Amino acid sequence: MYQFQKYDGMTKNKVSFGQLKTLTIGLFVCLIVSTAYVERVFAEESNAQLSPGLQFMLGASEHYAQVGAAFYVSELYYLDQAGKQHSLKFEDSPNSQARIGLVKLSNENAAQTLALALPAAGQLIKGLGFTLGVPRDLNHGYPLRAEKPLNDATMFWTWQQGYKFLRLDLAGGDKRAALHLGATGCESPAPVRPPQKPCAQPNRVDFVWKFDTARELKNIWNIELNLAYLDEQFDALGDFQMCSGFYANDTFCAAWIESLGLDLERGQCQSSCKHQQLFRMRL
Amino acid sequence: MVVNLNTFTYARHVFVMRVGTFIRATVVFSLFFLFACSKPTPSWEWDLPPDFNPPIVPADNPMSKQKVDLGRYLFYEKALSGNGEQSCATCHQQQYAFAENRGLSIGSTGEVHHRNALSLTNAAYNKSLTWAQPELKLLERQILIPLFGDQPVEMQLNQQKTLAYLKQSQLYRELFQAAFPNDPDPIHLDNGVKALASFVRSLISFNSPFDRYAWYGEDAALNEAEIRGMTLFMSERTECRHCHGGFNFSLSSTHLNSVEGPEDFHNTGLYNPRNEVKLDLGLFEFSLQEKDKGRFRPPTLRNIALTAPYMHDGSIATLEEVLEFYAAGGREISEGLYAGDGRSHPNKSLFLHGFVLSEEEKQDMLAFLHALTDRQFIQNPAFSAPGKVK
């Protein structure tokens, strides 16, 4: 049986606090190194199956030689076999926290994956959906306390308006365009005060893909940013096109907003957002 | 039954991860306590509004009151220049928010600098330093330029002579000793530069009427005209926010909790000369890429009413003219060396599309720009010239 008595040895061979400290630190360092090692071995072993996520990719474009795209993806969910909605979380990463991820694509960086934190493995799903944009409760938070991925000044308008949900910066031929989508018609006493009411045009776009046959959730879901549809709008594009609010005032911007499935006045999808052509899932 | 192997591996992986994370958290916690008991860390209190993130400070030059003290003496020390007549404060004057009231700076040999002295307001937060050098990110490196630069000459430090002077001064011996207590022979260039950098980092300004309104919630800090001006400034109509956005009125600012953006330099349509002339091409001088011609860093607009004249070469005299420049979507120069239409420069930013302001709106915007002045900053005795050195 274990005897408490055994500890007597300690009092006899006096160990100084300094020695004890060095010893403890040494021990701890060993522990850290070894746990990290074990983890790595395991990670390598199971890596191939381990990074389920949404992989966003730039599609091909006929007209635009230079493309910069950045957007927020939030409110992720899947549909189970009965068609019921279950919310999903992103892995914590430099570009994401549970509820929201930021994707930045360019010619140099044409693909980016937002990893999924799987609830439990092995689900079969019949659909996947998310919102393009920042949920209202996160969109007007105190900007200086913003956590990643909302701490990116290039995606921020004002406290009142919140974030740019989507920005497309395009150049092709002699034309250049900056198409920035975000909430408009937000009312508060000043740009540095958050609105109390929802903005008149929330301009968030919901996407959902439904599958005929069930698929495993644990997967890489390839989603293409469809530039071909922007190509279609090329002729209507001015030489220096900018859409960053006042969308209804400009024929090109108005058409662009409507091509996202959004109603100009209400800033919501008509009945559903299924007419959008911005994203395509490649199964 | 079919066992889903992947699922099993995944679950095992997650388990190992969890255990690993737990053990490591425990260890880090214990280590923290072991150290916390024995070693007080030197600290520096940043004077920031609630919840503001402090600037990034390099690990090898942590802030301390003693270093900032020494840096302040050096900043005002004329013995740092070759001719003994110039200090940092000659071109960076507190009354002008550490800029100066002339278009182009003049170095210690009388040579005219090709650029306008930048305000040092919140320089600690700048992602890159000077008007257009993307790779220059550390104040410790930037400060070597005025001290040693010969293109153009700024202070032309004579190292031997200056160090000899500092060493024979009782005050400097004490200041260096206090700032670098672990250095047996502390009076040398590297320490001097570290102290200067610490002083420049301490030049923090977040106490303008705008700040009181925005971050302290003081509704009365701005009047109606200033609020209307702010609304215009931050609107899609003027798009000032696009480049002068964020807590520091410059998207080229960063702090401990922010991420980098790609668009730190812009062409604002200031120049587009018809003839071949020598011109400061900004970012192009580093990248040699056509698309970077005429691109500069948007400076902070804090204390902007104090730092006239404006732009990298001081070529716009007043804030009112700056507004007219932006309203016109750039500048057309009709005659002289630089004749040409900046508005149609191929690199000009899309966000400079021009706009129309009524006279009242213009006055509102000016009122707002004036509300970015932090009186306390330019009167703060901690930043002013110290007493005479014996």
mmCIF file of N, CA and C in Angstrom, chain B residues 35-136:
data_model
loop_
_atom_site.group_PDB
_atom_site.id
_atom_site.type_symbol
_atom_site.label_atom_id
_atom_site.label_comp_id
_atom_site.label_asym_id
_atom_site.label_seq_id
_atom_site.Cartn_x
_atom_site.Cartn_y
_atom_site.Cartn_z
ATOM 1 N N PHE B 35 7.365 32.039 -12.670
ATOM 2 C CA PHE B 35 8.104 33.250 -13.046
ATOM 3 C C PHE B 35 7.499 34.489 -12.411
ATOM 4 N N ALA B 36 6.185 34.481 -12.355
ATOM 5 C CA ALA B 36 5.503 35.670 -11.838
ATOM 6 C C ALA B 36 5.959 35.967 -10.410
ATOM 7 N N CYS B 37 6.258 34.897 -9.648
ATOM 8 C CA CYS B 37 6.652 35.109 -8.262
ATOM 9 C C CYS B 37 8.020 35.753 -8.167
ATOM 10 N N SER B 38 8.892 35.453 -9.151
ATOM 11 C CA SER B 38 10.276 35.842 -8.952
ATOM 12 C C SER B 38 10.680 37.119 -9.674
ATOM 13 N N LYS B 39 10.034 37.436 -10.817
ATOM 14 C CA LYS B 39 10.623 38.484 -11.651
ATOM 15 C C LYS B 39 9.623 39.569 -12.033
ATOM 16 N N PRO B 40 9.753 40.763 -11.465
ATOM 17 C CA PRO B 40 8.858 41.827 -11.892
ATOM 18 C C PRO B 40 9.241 42.291 -13.295
ATOM 19 N N THR B 41 8.275 42.414 -14.202
ATOM 20 C CA THR B 41 8.607 42.831 -15.560
ATOM 21 C C THR B 41 8.502 44.356 -15.656
ATOM 22 N N PRO B 42 9.440 44.975 -16.381
ATOM 23 C CA PRO B 42 9.356 46.423 -16.530
ATOM 24 C C PRO B 42 8.119 46.734 -17.369
ATOM 25 N N SER B 43 7.419 47.776 -17.025
ATOM 26 C CA SER B 43 6.208 48.033 -17.788
ATOM 27 C C SER B 43 6.127 49.499 -18.181
ATOM 28 N N TRP B 44 5.261 49.762 -19.103
ATOM 29 C CA TRP B 44 5.054 51.100 -19.607
ATOM 30 C C TRP B 44 3.564 51.291 -19.725
ATOM 31 N N GLU B 45 3.064 52.386 -19.218
ATOM 32 C CA GLU B 45 1.632 52.642 -19.297
ATOM 33 C C GLU B 45 1.341 53.462 -20.535
ATOM 34 N N TRP B 46 0.637 52.874 -21.493
ATOM 35 C CA TRP B 46 0.238 53.643 -22.669
ATOM 36 C C TRP B 46 -0.964 54.496 -22.294
ATOM 37 N N ASP B 47 -0.979 55.717 -22.800
ATOM 38 C CA ASP B 47 -2.088 56.613 -22.513
ATOM 39 C C ASP B 47 -3.126 56.461 -23.629
ATOM 40 N N LEU B 48 -4.006 55.454 -23.487
ATOM 41 C CA LEU B 48 -4.930 55.108 -24.574
ATOM 42 C C LEU B 48 -6.378 55.142 -24.103
ATOM 43 N N PRO B 49 -7.305 55.413 -25.030
ATOM 44 C CA PRO B 49 -8.723 55.321 -24.665
ATOM 45 C C PRO B 49 -9.075 53.879 -24.290
ATOM 46 N N PRO B 50 -10.240 53.685 -23.655
ATOM 47 C CA PRO B 50 -10.625 52.348 -23.222
ATOM 48 C C PRO B 50 -10.584 51.342 -24.373
ATOM 49 N N ASP B 51 -10.037 50.187 -24.121
ATOM 50 C CA ASP B 51 -10.020 49.090 -25.087
ATOM 51 C C ASP B 51 -9.131 49.307 -26.307
ATOM 52 N N PHE B 52 -8.367 50.352 -26.326
ATOM 53 C CA PHE B 52 -7.453 50.521 -27.459
ATOM 54 C C PHE B 52 -6.301 49.536 -27.343
ATOM 55 N N ASN B 53 -5.885 49.041 -28.473
ATOM 56 C CA ASN B 53 -4.737 48.156 -28.474
ATOM 57 C C ASN B 53 -3.458 48.975 -28.522
ATOM 58 N N PRO B 54 -2.469 48.598 -27.740
ATOM 59 C CA PRO B 54 -1.194 49.318 -27.810
ATOM 60 C C PRO B 54 -0.490 49.032 -29.133
ATOM 61 N N PRO B 55 0.464 49.872 -29.509
ATOM 62 C CA PRO B 55 1.197 49.620 -30.739
ATOM 63 C C PRO B 55 2.137 48.433 -30.571
ATOM 64 N N ILE B 56 2.680 47.984 -31.687
ATOM 65 C CA ILE B 56 3.629 46.875 -31.647
ATOM 66 C C ILE B 56 5.010 47.427 -31.277
ATOM 67 N N VAL B 57 5.642 46.824 -30.290
ATOM 68 C CA VAL B 57 6.964 47.271 -29.848
ATOM 69 C C VAL B 57 7.937 46.114 -30.054
ATOM 70 N N PRO B 58 9.091 46.368 -30.682
ATOM 71 C CA PRO B 58 10.011 45.248 -30.921
ATOM 72 C C PRO B 58 10.525 44.648 -29.609
ATOM 73 N N ALA B 59 10.693 43.322 -29.600
ATOM 74 C CA ALA B 59 11.044 42.618 -28.371
ATOM 75 C C ALA B 59 12.385 43.085 -27.807
ATOM 76 N N ASP B 60 13.298 43.526 -28.665
ATOM 77 C CA ASP B 60 14.620 43.891 -28.149
ATOM 78 C C ASP B 60 14.694 45.355 -27.702
ATOM 79 N N ASN B 61 13.568 46.031 -27.730
ATOM 80 C CA ASN B 61 13.573 47.403 -27.220
ATOM 81 C C ASN B 61 12.266 47.735 -26.491
ATOM 82 N N PRO B 62 12.020 47.017 -25.379
ATOM 83 C CA PRO B 62 10.767 47.281 -24.648
ATOM 84 C C PRO B 62 10.739 48.706 -24.130
ATOM 85 N N MET B 63 9.534 49.226 -23.958
ATOM 86 C CA MET B 63 9.390 50.600 -23.485
ATOM 87 C C MET B 63 9.771 50.693 -22.004
ATOM 88 N N SER B 64 10.393 51.795 -21.622
ATOM 89 C CA SER B 64 10.567 52.090 -20.196
ATOM 90 C C SER B 64 10.599 53.599 -20.043
ATOM 91 N N LYS B 65 10.236 54.057 -18.862
ATOM 92 C CA LYS B 65 10.203 55.492 -18.617
ATOM 93 C C LYS B 65 11.604 56.078 -18.789
ATOM 94 N N GLN B 66 12.603 55.348 -18.327
ATOM 95 C CA GLN B 66 13.978 55.844 -18.384
ATOM 96 C C GLN B 66 14.450 56.021 -19.816
ATOM 97 N N LYS B 67 14.088 55.061 -20.686
ATOM 98 C CA LYS B 67 14.500 55.180 -22.089
ATOM 99 C C LYS B 67 13.808 56.359 -22.755
ATOM 100 N N VAL B 68 12.515 56.515 -22.433
ATOM 101 C CA VAL B 68 11.762 57.617 -23.032
ATOM 102 C C VAL B 68 12.363 58.958 -22.578
ATOM 103 N N ASP B 69 12.738 59.028 -21.299
ATOM 104 C CA ASP B 69 13.384 60.246 -20.775
ATOM 105 C C ASP B 69 14.643 60.582 -21.561
ATOM 106 N N LEU B 70 15.507 59.586 -21.686
ATOM 107 C CA LEU B 70 16.751 59.801 -22.422
ATOM 108 C C LEU B 70 16.443 60.196 -23.860
ATOM 109 N N GLY B 71 15.485 59.487 -24.472
ATOM 110 C CA GLY B 71 15.128 59.767 -25.861
ATOM 111 C C GLY B 71 14.674 61.205 -26.038
ATOM 112 N N ARG B 72 13.961 61.694 -25.048
ATOM 113 C CA ARG B 72 13.475 63.066 -25.132
ATOM 114 C C ARG B 72 14.653 64.043 -25.155
ATOM 115 N N TYR B 73 15.642 63.833 -24.304
ATOM 116 C CA TYR B 73 16.821 64.714 -24.328
ATOM 117 C C TYR B 73 17.515 64.645 -25.687
ATOM 118 N N LEU B 74 17.658 63.426 -26.198
ATOM 119 C CA LEU B 74 18.370 63.272 -27.477
ATOM 120 C C LEU B 74 17.589 63.917 -28.623
ATOM 121 N N PHE B 75 16.251 63.816 -28.555
ATOM 122 C CA PHE B 75 15.406 64.357 -29.613
ATOM 123 C C PHE B 75 15.623 65.870 -29.753
ATOM 124 N N TYR B 76 15.857 66.517 -28.623
ATOM 125 C CA TYR B 76 16.052 67.971 -28.649
ATOM 126 C C TYR B 76 17.542 68.345 -28.650
ATOM 127 N N GLU B 77 18.436 67.374 -28.827
ATOM 128 C CA GLU B 77 19.875 67.605 -28.693
ATOM 129 C C GLU B 77 20.504 68.043 -30.023
ATOM 130 N N LYS B 78 20.990 69.278 -30.069
ATOM 131 C CA LYS B 78 21.579 69.771 -31.309
ATOM 132 C C LYS B 78 22.951 69.165 -31.581
ATOM 133 N N ALA B 79 23.586 68.643 -30.532
ATOM 134 C CA ALA B 79 24.899 68.029 -30.737
ATOM 135 C C ALA B 79 24.796 66.783 -31.620
ATOM 136 N N LEU B 80 23.562 66.350 -31.923
ATOM 137 C CA LEU B 80 23.408 65.190 -32.801
ATOM 138 C C LEU B 80 23.631 65.541 -34.276
ATOM 139 N N SER B 81 23.711 66.831 -34.593
ATOM 140 C CA SER B 81 23.917 67.176 -35.999
ATOM 141 C C SER B 81 25.359 67.618 -36.239
ATOM 142 N N GLY B 82 25.806 67.451 -37.465
ATOM 143 C CA GLY B 82 27.179 67.761 -37.830
ATOM 144 C C GLY B 82 27.551 69.199 -37.512
ATOM 145 N N ASN B 83 26.628 70.121 -37.760
ATOM 146 C CA ASN B 83 26.964 71.531 -37.530
ATOM 147 C C ASN B 83 26.529 72.031 -36.155
ATOM 148 N N GLY B 84 26.003 71.121 -35.327
ATOM 149 C CA GLY B 84 25.605 71.508 -33.971
ATOM 150 C C GLY B 84 24.417 72.455 -33.920
ATOM 151 N N GLU B 85 23.702 72.583 -35.025
ATOM 152 C CA GLU B 85 22.595 73.539 -35.025
ATOM 153 C C GLU B 85 21.221 72.908 -35.221
ATOM 154 N N GLN B 86 21.217 71.600 -35.508
ATOM 155 C CA GLN B 86 19.931 70.966 -35.775
ATOM 156 C C GLN B 86 19.679 69.800 -34.849
ATOM 157 N N SER B 87 18.441 69.665 -34.416
ATOM 158 C CA SER B 87 18.051 68.453 -33.693
ATOM 159 C C SER B 87 16.855 67.876 -34.442
ATOM 160 N N CYS B 88 16.387 66.731 -33.969
ATOM 161 C CA CYS B 88 15.172 66.169 -34.572
ATOM 162 C C CYS B 88 14.063 67.218 -34.521
ATOM 163 N N ALA B 89 14.042 67.964 -33.402
ATOM 164 C CA ALA B 89 12.951 68.907 -33.168
ATOM 165 C C ALA B 89 12.989 70.109 -34.100
ATOM 166 N N THR B 90 14.072 70.288 -34.860
ATOM 167 C CA THR B 90 14.092 71.381 -35.828
ATOM 168 C C THR B 90 13.024 71.149 -36.890
ATOM 169 N N CYS B 91 12.918 69.901 -37.335
ATOM 170 C CA CYS B 91 11.946 69.577 -38.380
ATOM 171 C C CYS B 91 10.666 68.979 -37.799
ATOM 172 N N HIS B 92 10.743 68.458 -36.597
ATOM 173 C CA HIS B 92 9.558 67.852 -35.965
ATOM 174 C C HIS B 92 9.238 68.654 -34.699
ATOM 175 N N GLN B 93 8.428 69.721 -34.856
ATOM 176 C CA GLN B 93 8.170 70.645 -33.746
ATOM 177 C C GLN B 93 6.843 70.349 -33.056
ATOM 178 N N GLN B 94 6.876 70.355 -31.740
ATOM 179 C CA GLN B 94 5.676 69.987 -30.974
ATOM 180 C C GLN B 94 4.475 70.866 -31.326
ATOM 181 N N GLN B 95 4.704 72.178 -31.497
ATOM 182 C CA GLN B 95 3.562 73.069 -31.775
ATOM 183 C C GLN B 95 2.870 72.702 -33.091
ATOM 184 N N TYR B 96 3.590 72.060 -34.014
ATOM 185 C CA TYR B 96 2.979 71.613 -35.271
ATOM 186 C C TYR B 96 2.766 70.100 -35.244
ATOM 187 N N ALA B 97 2.470 69.554 -34.066
ATOM 188 C CA ALA B 97 2.268 68.108 -33.908
ATOM 189 C C ALA B 97 3.467 67.330 -34.440
ATOM 190 N N PHE B 98 4.647 67.845 -34.189
ATOM 191 C CA PHE B 98 5.907 67.216 -34.590
ATOM 192 C C PHE B 98 6.067 67.104 -36.106
ATOM 193 N N ALA B 99 5.504 68.082 -36.828
ATOM 194 C CA ALA B 99 5.857 68.299 -38.237
ATOM 195 C C ALA B 99 6.458 69.705 -38.264
ATOM 196 N N GLU B 100 6.597 70.311 -39.418
ATOM 197 C CA GLU B 100 7.060 71.694 -39.440
ATOM 198 C C GLU B 100 6.241 72.492 -40.437
ATOM 199 N N ASN B 101 6.317 73.805 -40.335
ATOM 200 C CA ASN B 101 5.446 74.654 -41.145
ATOM 201 C C ASN B 101 6.142 75.129 -42.417
ATOM 202 N N ARG B 102 6.911 74.256 -43.038
ATOM 203 C CA ARG B 102 7.474 74.623 -44.334
ATOM 204 C C ARG B 102 7.237 73.467 -45.305
ATOM 205 N N GLY B 103 7.239 73.769 -46.591
ATOM 206 C CA GLY B 103 6.919 72.752 -47.583
ATOM 207 C C GLY B 103 7.926 71.622 -47.581
ATOM 208 N N LEU B 104 9.177 71.965 -47.830
ATOM 209 C CA LEU B 104 10.216 70.947 -47.871
ATOM 210 C C LEU B 104 11.206 71.209 -46.745
ATOM 211 N N SER B 105 11.679 70.135 -46.119
ATOM 212 C CA SER B 105 12.621 70.301 -45.012
ATOM 213 C C SER B 105 13.978 70.754 -45.532
ATOM 214 N N ILE B 106 14.755 71.352 -44.629
ATOM 215 C CA ILE B 106 16.111 71.764 -44.985
ATOM 216 C C ILE B 106 17.082 71.104 -44.019
ATOM 217 N N GLY B 107 18.081 70.408 -44.563
ATOM 218 C CA GLY B 107 19.029 69.663 -43.731
ATOM 219 C C GLY B 107 20.093 70.577 -43.137
ATOM 220 N N SER B 108 20.998 69.967 -42.354
ATOM 221 C CA SER B 108 21.962 70.754 -41.591
ATOM 222 C C SER B 108 23.006 71.431 -42.481
ATOM 223 N N THR B 109 23.127 70.969 -43.736
ATOM 224 C CA THR B 109 24.082 71.647 -44.613
ATOM 225 C C THR B 109 23.373 72.671 -45.493
ATOM 226 N N GLY B 110 22.080 72.833 -45.283
ATOM 227 C CA GLY B 110 21.322 73.778 -46.096
ATOM 228 C C GLY B 110 20.694 73.119 -47.310
ATOM 229 N N GLU B 111 20.988 71.841 -47.506
ATOM 230 C CA GLU B 111 20.420 71.148 -48.659
ATOM 231 C C GLU B 111 18.909 70.959 -48.463
ATOM 232 N N VAL B 112 18.146 71.214 -49.517
ATOM 233 C CA VAL B 112 16.694 71.075 -49.420
ATOM 234 C C VAL B 112 16.309 69.606 -49.592
ATOM 235 N N HIS B 113 15.541 69.109 -48.667
ATOM 236 C CA HIS B 113 15.039 67.734 -48.694
ATOM 237 C C HIS B 113 13.968 67.664 -49.785
ATOM 238 N N HIS B 114 13.781 66.505 -50.402
ATOM 239 C CA HIS B 114 12.736 66.455 -51.435
ATOM 240 C C HIS B 114 11.361 66.199 -50.846
ATOM 241 N N ARG B 115 11.278 66.078 -49.512
ATOM 242 C CA ARG B 115 9.964 65.793 -48.938
ATOM 243 C C ARG B 115 9.615 66.696 -47.759
ATOM 244 N N ASN B 116 8.329 66.700 -47.475
ATOM 245 C CA ASN B 116 7.755 67.447 -46.370
ATOM 246 C C ASN B 116 7.894 66.605 -45.096
ATOM 247 N N ALA B 117 8.313 67.252 -44.008
ATOM 248 C CA ALA B 117 8.501 66.500 -42.752
ATOM 249 C C ALA B 117 7.169 65.944 -42.268
ATOM 250 N N LEU B 118 7.154 64.662 -41.985
ATOM 251 C CA LEU B 118 5.925 64.021 -41.511
ATOM 252 C C LEU B 118 5.687 64.348 -40.045
ATOM 253 N N SER B 119 4.423 64.442 -39.681
ATOM 254 C CA SER B 119 4.079 64.566 -38.272
ATOM 255 C C SER B 119 4.415 63.240 -37.589
ATOM 256 N N LEU B 120 4.892 63.316 -36.349
ATOM 257 C CA LEU B 120 5.202 62.067 -35.640
ATOM 258 C C LEU B 120 4.027 61.588 -34.782
ATOM 259 N N THR B 121 2.858 62.210 -34.940
ATOM 260 C CA THR B 121 1.662 61.768 -34.216
ATOM 261 C C THR B 121 1.429 60.272 -34.407
ATOM 262 N N ASN B 122 1.423 59.532 -33.331
ATOM 263 C CA ASN B 122 1.137 58.089 -33.373
ATOM 264 C C ASN B 122 2.008 57.319 -34.369
ATOM 265 N N ALA B 123 3.234 57.770 -34.564
ATOM 266 C CA ALA B 123 4.127 57.069 -35.502
ATOM 267 C C ALA B 123 4.313 55.612 -35.081
ATOM 268 N N ALA B 124 4.144 55.345 -33.784
ATOM 269 C CA ALA B 124 4.309 53.966 -33.297
ATOM 270 C C ALA B 124 3.346 53.009 -33.981
ATOM 271 N N TYR B 125 2.220 53.529 -34.470
ATOM 272 C CA TYR B 125 1.206 52.662 -35.081
ATOM 273 C C TYR B 125 1.395 52.487 -36.585
ATOM 274 N N ASN B 126 2.360 53.164 -37.167
ATOM 275 C CA ASN B 126 2.490 53.089 -38.623
ATOM 276 C C ASN B 126 3.000 51.729 -39.073
ATOM 277 N N LYS B 127 2.356 51.212 -40.086
ATOM 278 C CA LYS B 127 2.735 49.915 -40.627
ATOM 279 C C LYS B 127 4.076 50.004 -41.327
ATOM 280 N N SER B 128 4.275 51.099 -42.047
ATOM 281 C CA SER B 128 5.581 51.340 -42.649
ATOM 282 C C SER B 128 5.865 52.816 -42.449
ATOM 283 N N LEU B 129 7.135 53.171 -42.501
ATOM 284 C CA LEU B 129 7.508 54.543 -42.162
ATOM 285 C C LEU B 129 7.899 55.344 -43.397
ATOM 286 N N THR B 130 7.845 56.642 -43.246
ATOM 287 C CA THR B 130 8.066 57.651 -44.295
ATOM 288 C C THR B 130 6.921 57.649 -45.315
ATOM 289 N N TRP B 131 7.023 58.523 -46.296
ATOM 290 C CA TRP B 131 5.923 58.694 -47.250
ATOM 291 C C TRP B 131 5.751 57.484 -48.166
ATOM 292 N N ALA B 132 6.803 56.726 -48.386
ATOM 293 C CA ALA B 132 6.640 55.584 -49.295
ATOM 294 C C ALA B 132 7.825 54.623 -49.229
ATOM 295 N N GLN B 133 7.922 53.854 -48.157
ATOM 296 C CA GLN B 133 8.935 52.800 -48.096
ATOM 297 C C GLN B 133 8.322 51.588 -47.414
ATOM 298 N N PRO B 134 7.760 50.672 -48.206
ATOM 299 C CA PRO B 134 7.009 49.567 -47.616
ATOM 300 C C PRO B 134 7.838 48.693 -46.673
ATOM 301 N N GLU B 135 9.131 48.600 -46.920
ATOM 302 C CA GLU B 135 9.934 47.686 -46.104
ATOM 303 C C GLU B 135 10.474 48.326 -44.834
ATOM 304 N N LEU B 136 10.287 49.626 -44.706
ATOM 305 C CA LEU B 136 10.825 50.312 -43.531
ATOM 306 C C LEU B 136 9.766 50.324 -42.443
#
